[in-house]
PDB file of C-alpha atoms and ligand atoms in Angstrom:
ATOM      1  CA  MET A   8     -21.146  18.713  14.274  1.00 67.00           C
ATOM      2  CA  ASP A   9     -21.306  22.504  13.784  1.00 85.00           C
ATOM      3  CA  SER A  10     -18.637  24.105  11.639  1.00 93.00           C
ATOM      4  CA  LYS A  11     -15.575  25.401  13.366  1.00 96.00           C
ATOM      5  CA  PHE A  12     -12.542  26.728  11.557  1.00 98.00           C
ATOM      6  CA  ARG A  13      -9.005  27.630  12.473  1.00 97.00           C
ATOM      7  CA  ARG A  14      -6.398  29.481  10.468  1.00 96.00           C
ATOM      8  CA  TYR A  15      -4.309  27.548   7.930  1.00 94.00           C
ATOM      9  CA  THR A  16      -0.572  28.023   8.420  1.00 90.00           C
ATOM     10  CA  PRO A  17       1.009  28.327   4.969  1.00 87.00           C
ATOM     11  CA  TRP A  18       3.866  25.890   4.505  1.00 87.00           C
ATOM     12  CA  PRO A  19       6.716  26.166   3.622  1.00 87.00           C
ATOM     13  CA  ALA A  20       7.477  29.671   4.767  1.00 81.00           C
ATOM     14  CA  SER A  21       9.247  30.947   1.637  1.00 89.00           C
ATOM     15  CA  ASP A  22       9.493  30.276  -2.112  1.00 89.00           C
ATOM     16  CA  THR A  23      13.178  29.366  -1.682  1.00 91.00           C
ATOM     17  CA  ASP A  24      12.289  26.770   0.947  1.00 90.00           C
ATOM     18  CA  ALA A  25       9.550  25.469  -1.330  1.00 92.00           C
ATOM     19  CA  ARG A  26      11.934  24.963  -4.242  1.00 94.00           C
ATOM     20  CA  ALA A  27      14.509  23.097  -2.143  1.00 94.00           C
ATOM     21  CA  LEU A  28      11.884  20.910  -0.509  1.00 93.00           C
ATOM     22  CA  PHE A  29      10.208  20.121  -3.813  1.00 95.00           C
ATOM     23  CA  GLU A  30      13.494  19.194  -5.449  1.00 95.00           C
ATOM     24  CA  ASN A  31      14.278  16.769  -2.633  1.00 94.00           C
ATOM     25  CA  PHE A  32      10.816  15.272  -2.874  1.00 93.00           C
ATOM     26  CA  GLU A  33      11.025  15.014  -6.659  1.00 96.00           C
ATOM     27  CA  THR A  34      14.413  13.231  -6.544  1.00 94.00           C
ATOM     28  CA  ALA A  35      13.142  10.902  -3.860  1.00 93.00           C
ATOM     29  CA  LEU A  36       9.956   9.902  -5.678  1.00 95.00           C
ATOM     30  CA  GLN A  37      11.742   9.487  -9.007  1.00 96.00           C
ATOM     31  CA  THR A  38      13.875   6.715  -7.498  1.00 96.00           C
ATOM     32  CA  ARG A  39      10.950   4.693  -6.139  1.00 98.00           C
ATOM     33  CA  ARG A  40      10.526   1.156  -7.469  1.00 98.00           C
ATOM     34  CA  SER A  41       8.256  -1.722  -6.517  1.00 98.00           C
ATOM     35  CA  LEU A  42      10.408  -4.473  -5.071  1.00 98.00           C
ATOM     36  CA  ARG A  43       9.884  -8.221  -4.741  1.00 98.00           C
ATOM     37  CA  MET A  44      13.198  -9.226  -3.146  1.00 98.00           C
ATOM     38  CA  TYR A  45      13.566  -8.376   0.544  1.00 98.00           C
ATOM     39  CA  SER A  46      16.342  -8.569   3.102  1.00 98.00           C
ATOM     40  CA  LYS A  47      15.440 -10.109   6.449  1.00 97.00           C
ATOM     41  CA  ARG A  48      16.917  -7.095   8.262  1.00 98.00           C
ATOM     42  CA  SER A  49      14.509  -5.909  10.933  1.00 98.00           C
ATOM     43  CA  ILE A  50      12.750  -2.547  11.191  1.00 98.00           C
ATOM     44  CA  PRO A  51      11.626  -1.118  14.548  1.00 98.00           C
ATOM     45  CA  ARG A  52       7.899  -0.929  15.244  1.00 98.00           C
ATOM     46  CA  THR A  53       8.199   2.850  15.831  1.00 98.00           C
ATOM     47  CA  THR A  54       9.197   3.333  12.162  1.00 98.00           C
ATOM     48  CA  ILE A  55       6.112   1.435  10.991  1.00 99.00           C
ATOM     49  CA  GLU A  56       3.944   3.476  13.384  1.00 99.00           C
ATOM     50  CA  ARG A  57       5.228   6.714  11.871  1.00 98.00           C
ATOM     51  CA  LEU A  58       4.621   5.446   8.331  1.00 98.00           C
ATOM     52  CA  ILE A  59       1.043   4.450   9.133  1.00 99.00           C
ATOM     53  CA  GLY A  60       0.568   7.827  10.844  1.00 98.00           C
ATOM     54  CA  LEU A  61       1.516   9.554   7.596  1.00 98.00           C
ATOM     55  CA  ALA A  62      -0.824   7.349   5.557  1.00 98.00           C
ATOM     56  CA  ALA A  63      -3.640   8.252   7.933  1.00 98.00           C
ATOM     57  CA  SER A  64      -2.994  11.968   7.374  1.00 98.00           C
ATOM     58  CA  ALA A  65      -4.416  11.589   3.843  1.00 98.00           C
ATOM     59  CA  PRO A  66      -7.615  13.376   2.832  1.00 98.00           C
ATOM     60  CA  SER A  67     -10.796  11.266   2.903  1.00 98.00           C
ATOM     61  CA  GLY A  68     -14.496  11.701   2.108  1.00 98.00           C
ATOM     62  CA  ALA A  69     -16.012  13.863   4.899  1.00 98.00           C
ATOM     63  CA  ASN A  70     -12.811  13.111   6.856  1.00 98.00           C
ATOM     64  CA  LYS A  71     -14.276   9.728   7.776  1.00 98.00           C
ATOM     65  CA  GLN A  72     -10.848   8.052   7.508  1.00 98.00           C
ATOM     66  CA  PRO A  73     -12.413   4.800   6.283  1.00 98.00           C
ATOM     67  CA  TRP A  74      -9.303   2.661   6.748  1.00 98.00           C
ATOM     68  CA  HIS A  75      -7.674   0.237   9.125  1.00 98.00           C
ATOM     69  CA  PHE A  76      -4.038  -0.859   9.024  1.00 99.00           C
ATOM     70  CA  VAL A  77      -2.774  -4.158  10.397  1.00 98.00           C
ATOM     71  CA  ALA A  78       1.019  -4.319  10.724  1.00 99.00           C
ATOM     72  CA  VAL A  79       2.192  -7.922  10.882  1.00 99.00           C
ATOM     73  CA  GLN A  80       5.608  -8.832  12.253  1.00 98.00           C
ATOM     74  CA  ASN A  81       4.736 -12.207  13.806  1.00 98.00           C
ATOM     75  CA  PRO A  82       6.510 -14.914  11.713  1.00 98.00           C
ATOM     76  CA  GLU A  83       3.726 -17.440  12.295  1.00 98.00           C
ATOM     77  CA  ILE A  84       1.065 -15.050  10.947  1.00 98.00           C
ATOM     78  CA  LYS A  85       3.280 -14.061   8.014  1.00 98.00           C
ATOM     79  CA  ARG A  86       3.683 -17.752   7.172  1.00 98.00           C
ATOM     80  CA  LYS A  87      -0.108 -18.265   7.227  1.00 98.00           C
ATOM     81  CA  ILE A  88      -0.579 -15.243   4.946  1.00 98.00           C
ATOM     82  CA  ARG A  89       2.065 -16.526   2.530  1.00 98.00           C
ATOM     83  CA  GLU A  90       0.527 -19.992   2.407  1.00 98.00           C
ATOM     84  CA  ALA A  91      -2.980 -18.642   1.763  1.00 98.00           C
ATOM     85  CA  ALA A  92      -1.761 -16.103  -0.826  1.00 97.00           C
ATOM     86  CA  GLU A  93       0.234 -18.748  -2.693  1.00 97.00           C
ATOM     87  CA  GLU A  94      -2.816 -21.011  -2.764  1.00 96.00           C
ATOM     88  CA  GLU A  95      -4.793 -18.242  -4.532  1.00 95.00           C
ATOM     89  CA  GLU A  96      -1.914 -17.393  -6.845  1.00 96.00           C
ATOM     90  CA  LYS A  97      -1.533 -21.041  -7.895  1.00 96.00           C
ATOM     91  CA  SER A  98      -5.069 -21.003  -9.253  1.00 95.00           C
ATOM     92  CA  PHE A  99      -4.530 -17.549 -10.797  1.00 95.00           C
ATOM     93  CA  TYR A 100      -1.411 -18.588 -12.710  1.00 96.00           C
ATOM     94  CA  GLY A 101      -2.775 -22.097 -13.281  1.00 95.00           C
ATOM     95  CA  GLY A 102      -5.908 -21.081 -15.192  1.00 92.00           C
ATOM     96  CA  ARG A 103      -7.924 -18.276 -13.596  1.00 94.00           C
ATOM     97  CA  ALA A 104      -5.939 -15.500 -15.318  1.00 95.00           C
ATOM     98  CA  THR A 105      -6.692 -14.723 -18.958  1.00 96.00           C
ATOM     99  CA  GLU A 106      -4.007 -15.230 -21.627  1.00 97.00           C
ATOM    100  CA  GLU A 107      -3.887 -11.453 -22.113  1.00 98.00           C
ATOM    101  CA  TRP A 108      -3.282 -10.878 -18.401  1.00 97.00           C
ATOM    102  CA  LEU A 109      -0.473 -13.462 -18.226  1.00 97.00           C
ATOM    103  CA  GLU A 110       1.091 -11.900 -21.338  1.00 98.00           C
ATOM    104  CA  ASP A 111       0.951  -8.442 -19.667  1.00 97.00           C
ATOM    105  CA  LEU A 112       2.723  -9.858 -16.587  1.00 97.00           C
ATOM    106  CA  LYS A 113       5.655 -11.354 -18.522  1.00 97.00           C
ATOM    107  CA  PRO A 114       7.967  -8.312 -18.096  1.00 96.00           C
ATOM    108  CA  PHE A 115       7.696  -8.772 -14.312  1.00 97.00           C
ATOM    109  CA  ALA A 116       8.529 -12.511 -14.313  1.00 96.00           C
ATOM    110  CA  THR A 117       6.050 -13.078 -11.475  1.00 97.00           C
ATOM    111  CA  ASN A 118       4.693 -16.496 -10.532  1.00 97.00           C
ATOM    112  CA  TRP A 119       2.687 -18.055  -7.689  1.00 97.00           C
ATOM    113  CA  GLU A 120       5.624 -18.029  -5.277  1.00 98.00           C
ATOM    114  CA  LYS A 121       5.601 -15.127  -2.792  1.00 98.00           C
ATOM    115  CA  PRO A 122       8.688 -15.464  -0.543  1.00 98.00           C
ATOM    116  CA  PHE A 123       8.569 -11.730   0.210  1.00 98.00           C
ATOM    117  CA  LEU A 124       5.505 -12.369   2.389  1.00 98.00           C
ATOM    118  CA  GLU A 125       7.855 -14.083   4.866  1.00 98.00           C
ATOM    119  CA  ASP A 126      11.179 -12.366   4.142  1.00 98.00           C
ATOM    120  CA  ALA A 127      10.011  -8.766   4.633  1.00 98.00           C
ATOM    121  CA  PRO A 128      10.145  -7.891   8.344  1.00 98.00           C
ATOM    122  CA  TRP A 129       6.682  -6.290   8.215  1.00 99.00           C
ATOM    123  CA  LEU A 130       3.515  -6.693   6.165  1.00 98.00           C
ATOM    124  CA  ILE A 131       1.073  -3.813   6.298  1.00 98.00           C
ATOM    125  CA  VAL A 132      -2.404  -4.980   5.367  1.00 98.00           C
ATOM    126  CA  VAL A 133      -4.725  -2.094   4.507  1.00 98.00           C
ATOM    127  CA  PHE A 134      -8.466  -2.563   4.963  1.00 98.00           C
ATOM    128  CA  ARG A 135     -11.209  -0.274   3.603  1.00 98.00           C
ATOM    129  CA  LYS A 136     -14.214   0.316   5.815  1.00 98.00           C
ATOM    130  CA  ASN A 137     -17.384   0.393   3.756  1.00 96.00           C
ATOM    131  CA  TYR A 138     -19.191   1.714   6.827  1.00 98.00           C
ATOM    132  CA  ASP A 139     -18.324   2.310  10.464  1.00 97.00           C
ATOM    133  CA  VAL A 140     -19.920   0.549  13.390  1.00 95.00           C
ATOM    134  CA  GLU A 141     -20.618   2.929  16.278  1.00 93.00           C
ATOM    135  CA  ALA A 142     -20.370   2.038  19.961  1.00 92.00           C
ATOM    136  CA  ASN A 143     -24.156   1.337  20.112  1.00 95.00           C
ATOM    137  CA  GLY A 144     -23.856  -1.028  17.120  1.00 92.00           C
ATOM    138  CA  SER A 145     -25.496   1.279  14.542  1.00 95.00           C
ATOM    139  CA  LYS A 146     -23.969   1.747  11.093  1.00 97.00           C
ATOM    140  CA  ALA A 147     -22.432   5.084  10.058  1.00 97.00           C
ATOM    141  CA  LYS A 148     -21.863   5.884   6.377  1.00 97.00           C
ATOM    142  CA  ASN A 149     -18.461   6.425   4.799  1.00 98.00           C
ATOM    143  CA  TYR A 150     -18.008   8.219   1.480  1.00 98.00           C
ATOM    144  CA  TYR A 151     -15.684   7.709  -1.495  1.00 98.00           C
ATOM    145  CA  VAL A 152     -14.103   4.789   0.299  1.00 98.00           C
ATOM    146  CA  GLN A 153     -12.050   3.449  -2.649  1.00 98.00           C
ATOM    147  CA  GLU A 154     -10.720   6.904  -3.495  1.00 98.00           C
ATOM    148  CA  SER A 155      -9.894   7.715   0.125  1.00 98.00           C
ATOM    149  CA  VAL A 156      -8.091   4.460   0.859  1.00 98.00           C
ATOM    150  CA  GLY A 157      -6.287   4.630  -2.496  1.00 98.00           C
ATOM    151  CA  ILE A 158      -4.957   8.080  -1.611  1.00 98.00           C
ATOM    152  CA  ALA A 159      -3.871   6.894   1.859  1.00 99.00           C
ATOM    153  CA  CYS A 160      -2.000   4.002   0.223  1.00 98.00           C
ATOM    154  CA  GLY A 161      -0.280   6.480  -2.112  1.00 98.00           C
ATOM    155  CA  PHE A 162       0.860   8.450   0.931  1.00 98.00           C
ATOM    156  CA  LEU A 163       2.031   5.229   2.575  1.00 98.00           C
ATOM    157  CA  ILE A 164       4.013   4.067  -0.463  1.00 98.00           C
ATOM    158  CA  ALA A 165       5.688   7.492  -0.779  1.00 98.00           C
ATOM    159  CA  ALA A 166       6.449   7.564   2.970  1.00 98.00           C
ATOM    160  CA  ILE A 167       7.982   4.066   2.900  1.00 98.00           C
ATOM    161  CA  HIS A 168      10.271   5.170   0.078  1.00 98.00           C
ATOM    162  CA  ALA A 169      11.160   8.442   1.809  1.00 96.00           C
ATOM    163  CA  ALA A 170      12.208   6.375   4.857  1.00 97.00           C
ATOM    164  CA  GLY A 171      14.758   4.534   2.687  1.00 97.00           C
ATOM    165  CA  LEU A 172      12.687   1.353   2.661  1.00 98.00           C
ATOM    166  CA  VAL A 173      10.998  -0.579  -0.129  1.00 98.00           C
ATOM    167  CA  THR A 174       7.537  -1.985  -0.725  1.00 98.00           C
ATOM    168  CA  LEU A 175       5.297  -3.633  -3.305  1.00 98.00           C
ATOM    169  CA  THR A 176       1.614  -2.946  -3.968  1.00 97.00           C
ATOM    170  CA  HIS A 177       0.562  -6.550  -3.686  1.00 95.00           C
ATOM    171  CA  THR A 178      -3.016  -7.637  -4.357  1.00 90.00           C
ATOM    172  CA  PRO A 179      -3.380 -11.388  -4.051  1.00 88.00           C
ATOM    173  CA  SER A 180      -6.786 -12.072  -5.506  1.00 84.00           C
ATOM    174  CA  PRO A 181      -9.212 -12.784  -3.934  1.00 90.00           C
ATOM    175  CA  MET A 182      -8.029 -11.400  -0.585  1.00 95.00           C
ATOM    176  CA  GLY A 183     -10.748 -12.719   1.717  1.00 96.00           C
ATOM    177  CA  PHE A 184      -8.218 -14.911   3.555  1.00 97.00           C
ATOM    178  CA  LEU A 185      -6.661 -11.753   5.039  1.00 98.00           C
ATOM    179  CA  SER A 186      -9.896 -10.911   6.899  1.00 98.00           C
ATOM    180  CA  GLU A 187      -9.996 -14.422   8.239  1.00 98.00           C
ATOM    181  CA  ILE A 188      -6.345 -14.746   9.306  1.00 98.00           C
ATOM    182  CA  LEU A 189      -6.307 -11.252  10.842  1.00 98.00           C
ATOM    183  CA  GLY A 190      -9.782 -11.562  12.403  1.00 98.00           C
ATOM    184  CA  ARG A 191     -11.198  -8.360  10.918  1.00 98.00           C
ATOM    185  CA  PRO A 192     -14.920  -7.488  11.188  1.00 97.00           C
ATOM    186  CA  SER A 193     -17.287  -7.727   8.206  1.00 96.00           C
ATOM    187  CA  ASN A 194     -17.471  -3.936   7.591  1.00 97.00           C
ATOM    188  CA  GLU A 195     -13.789  -4.054   6.604  1.00 98.00           C
ATOM    189  CA  LYS A 196     -12.535  -5.424   3.293  1.00 98.00           C
ATOM    190  CA  PRO A 197      -8.878  -6.071   2.403  1.00 98.00           C
ATOM    191  CA  PHE A 198      -7.607  -3.376   0.023  1.00 98.00           C
ATOM    192  CA  LEU A 199      -3.835  -3.817  -0.376  1.00 97.00           C
ATOM    193  CA  LEU A 200      -0.999  -5.785   1.137  1.00 98.00           C
ATOM    194  CA  LEU A 201       2.330  -3.961   1.413  1.00 98.00           C
ATOM    195  CA  PRO A 202       5.483  -5.816   2.435  1.00 98.00           C
ATOM    196  CA  VAL A 203       7.899  -3.320   4.013  1.00 99.00           C
ATOM    197  CA  GLY A 204      11.628  -3.867   4.363  1.00 98.00           C
ATOM    198  CA  TYR A 205      15.086  -3.286   3.016  1.00 98.00           C
ATOM    199  CA  PRO A 206      16.004  -4.542  -0.447  1.00 98.00           C
ATOM    200  CA  ALA A 207      17.808  -7.909  -0.566  1.00 98.00           C
ATOM    201  CA  ASP A 208      21.496  -7.725  -1.523  1.00 98.00           C
ATOM    202  CA  GLY A 209      21.669  -7.625  -5.311  1.00 98.00           C
ATOM    203  CA  ALA A 210      17.889  -7.162  -5.649  1.00 98.00           C
ATOM    204  CA  GLU A 211      16.770  -6.584  -9.222  1.00 98.00           C
ATOM    205  CA  VAL A 212      13.821  -4.716 -10.710  1.00 98.00           C
ATOM    206  CA  PRO A 213      12.270  -5.041 -14.172  1.00 98.00           C
ATOM    207  CA  ASP A 214      13.748  -2.671 -16.739  1.00 97.00           C
ATOM    208  CA  ILE A 215      10.553  -0.751 -17.442  1.00 97.00           C
ATOM    209  CA  SER A 216       9.813   2.938 -17.846  1.00 96.00           C
ATOM    210  CA  LYS A 217       6.968   5.379 -17.351  1.00 97.00           C
ATOM    211  CA  LYS A 218       4.991   7.069 -20.125  1.00 98.00           C
ATOM    212  CA  GLY A 219       6.092  10.569 -21.090  1.00 98.00           C
ATOM    213  CA  LEU A 220       4.199  13.663 -19.972  1.00 98.00           C
ATOM    214  CA  ASP A 221       2.985  14.195 -23.552  1.00 98.00           C
ATOM    215  CA  GLU A 222       1.285  10.782 -23.490  1.00 98.00           C
ATOM    216  CA  ILE A 223      -0.467  11.230 -20.177  1.00 98.00           C
ATOM    217  CA  SER A 224      -1.447  14.880 -20.115  1.00 98.00           C
ATOM    218  CA  ASP A 225      -2.889  17.811 -22.008  1.00 98.00           C
ATOM    219  CA  PHE A 226      -2.457  21.440 -21.146  1.00 98.00           C
ATOM    220  CA  ILE A 227      -5.117  23.677 -22.602  1.00 98.00           C
TER     221      ILE A 227
HETATM  222  N1  LIG B 315      -1.647 -11.015  -8.025  1.00 51.68           N
HETATM  223  C1  LIG B 315      -0.733 -11.768  -8.885  1.00 51.68           C
HETATM  224  C2  LIG B 315      -0.728 -11.286 -10.290  1.00 51.68           C
HETATM  225  C3  LIG B 315      -0.275  -9.903 -10.557  1.00 51.68           C
HETATM  226  C4  LIG B 315      -1.158  -8.994 -11.108  1.00 51.68           C
HETATM  227  C5  LIG B 315      -0.764  -7.742 -11.457  1.00 51.68           C
HETATM  228  I1  LIG B 315      -2.068  -6.472 -12.347  1.00 51.68           I
HETATM  229  C6  LIG B 315       0.581  -7.330 -11.228  1.00 51.68           C
HETATM  230  O1  LIG B 315       0.973  -6.047 -11.576  1.00 51.68           O
HETATM  231  C7  LIG B 315       1.475  -8.244 -10.704  1.00 51.68           C
HETATM  232  C8  LIG B 315       1.020  -9.531 -10.358  1.00 51.68           C
HETATM  233  C9  LIG B 315       0.674 -11.793  -8.271  1.00 51.68           C
HETATM  234  O2  LIG B 315       0.921 -11.095  -7.285  1.00 51.68           O
HETATM  235  O3  LIG B 315       1.538 -12.503  -8.768  1.00 51.68           O
END
């Protein structure tokens, strides 16, 4: 494709608007937490469509958009995903994980049980596309796939929170069962599983904190 440019519209229009918008955004993101306890309250499909639309607005290598999102609402499919995930987690907690890893997980009090995979009204399963398959069957390269899909997931997590909903960056390991249950082609690999819903009444989160700016940055 030849290059073709159009003018960038600066946004927001003024510094005052920028400050107000940033402060809202900052307050919103500062209250985000990963949640494991979900209410069964439903969420309309249109909300999930808008959230995925925002995720897909993320930058990606050569704008290849090497991702695919499967939004699961069907209770039968959610049950299959939960059963398969719990099977993997049983072997993780029952011996596959190192002592160090299990020690690191203690503050989160996690175990093999994953009720949120059925309680949350939606599961968004994100797949990364290592390459694309064109209409004639030939392979087309994608670039910086992990980085691109990671950024899209960051957008998605922020968007879910901005919508007043909660999620968890869940990575049952290994995740091959998701390709099988959801019937995805072999150029796609499962990347993340995000339950999306409202918090359960009285939901709790671990009392943990983030590192300070001085620990994570240098200004030179
Ligand atoms: N996938 C397991 C274990 C797990 C691993 C990490 I790293 C976490 O931050 C949390 C859990 C599970 O979901 O229980």
